[in-house]
């Protein structure tokens, strides 16, 4: 009886985690794509150099997100751990985090009236000590927001 | 460098595979491998079981005796049961080493053969039994499990399952605990074939002991009538397929031309519980 109950709880938890996780992810992607379109006029590049004659001023901008996996993704990843290989379950999670971090950075840049962000970099660090129980990490996108005499677009 | 704003048409950083599909592939594969290990080791174990040294069995029996808190000094009831068992074992053909009976004070209607030649009889069963012949049949059935090494087979499968779990998830993982808990209650299950073979063994032994097989099917018949009652569930969970068995039992009685004579009364020498 206890066994049945435990199995049922497990399946229920996994099912709920999957359903909720999928809905949240789809919503987030719709949101990301809409904002990315909106920010197309404010490019972010990894290039370090910029023509000094064209530069008005520059300032550090950054966007940061903290994300965690859900129960379903964690279980899927632990299954993948047995065989090795790409942990596809985390790919979309990280993809969303990166894009969200860039968008937040661009939002900051826009508030400063910048024309573009140069020398953009990513940094990441894990938050919380036990990867299994509370696996979450921060993704930080940062760069130099510049105002230009001749606008890029 | 001229900047032209353009969208990236495709996301290359996320695999196209549906996570649910991957989940079922991985889980299916895992169970497949586990089943393969389980059955191949189980098969090997079945082949080796008859050659298991007595010391190893003694080790297992110790663990089980602790689990079921088997007492050292037998009660009057246990002495009486032991007498019945000894007389069964006195029949030459069994070829088994002496077994011991223990009564477990639980309302469960059940009896189990555990390693080390121990037979556990639950007090719930003693309340249901009406004659000595019936009880002999039940004890002989458990002796049948010993004779066919069924008790070790069940244990072996359980050990293999535990081994697989430890291999995959580690000794202190909650999943291993979970499996071990499940094992302690289900590893004494025998297959339909094993039950039928033990029945056949018991019937032959009963005939040798009493010269007839009166009372052999009585207990099963009564179980069948009372099937709906909840406290019989335990018996069915470790002794399933009773209807089949009853049919086969009657068939064997006919085939072997065993006689059905008057059964002997049962006196368990305990006030209130005997007949």
XYZ file of C-alpha atoms in Angstrom, chain A residues 3 6-7 14 18 29 37 40-43 72 75-76 79-80 82-83 86 88-89 91-92 95 98-99 152-153, chain B residues 1-7 11 13-20 22-24 26-27 30 168-169 178 181-182 185:
56
model
C 4.625 1.411 -2.193
C 4.832 6.492 -2.996
C 4.779 5.587 -6.668
C 6.588 14.569 -12.087
C 6.151 18.752 -16.422
C 9.584 32.158 -24.977
C 12.046 42.193 -31.638
C 16.492 44.984 -32.376
C 17.270 48.679 -32.721
C 19.646 48.449 -29.746
C 22.383 46.007 -30.740
C 10.804 16.917 -14.071
C 14.784 13.788 -12.872
C 15.359 13.718 -16.624
C 18.475 9.711 -15.859
C 20.812 11.158 -18.466
C 23.590 7.316 -16.026
C 24.457 7.166 -19.697
C 23.795 16.024 -23.841
C 18.834 18.436 -23.395
C 16.457 19.031 -20.504
C 19.265 23.447 -22.757
C 16.036 25.392 -23.031
C 18.815 29.410 -23.404
C 20.871 33.865 -21.452
C 18.319 35.676 -23.577
C 23.949 52.504 -35.753
C 20.550 52.296 -37.443
C 30.535 48.304 -40.322
C 26.953 48.908 -41.156
C 24.429 47.533 -38.661
C 21.267 46.012 -40.028
C 18.779 44.834 -37.449
C 17.685 41.239 -38.124
C 16.136 38.420 -36.192
C 17.202 28.573 -32.159
C 20.939 26.173 -28.768
C 17.960 24.062 -27.815
C 17.644 20.472 -29.052
C 14.505 19.711 -31.001
C 13.767 16.524 -29.039
C 10.566 16.513 -27.012
C 11.532 16.220 -23.326
C 8.665 13.825 -22.695
C 13.418 11.619 -24.041
C 12.011 10.909 -20.597
C 10.259 7.735 -21.771
C 15.620 6.943 -20.927
C 13.229 5.485 -18.363
C 16.801 1.974 -17.674
C 22.196 2.512 -9.784
C 21.134 4.806 -7.008
C 11.961 2.239 -0.736
C 10.980 -1.904 2.328
C 8.896 -3.266 -0.493
C 6.946 -7.726 2.476
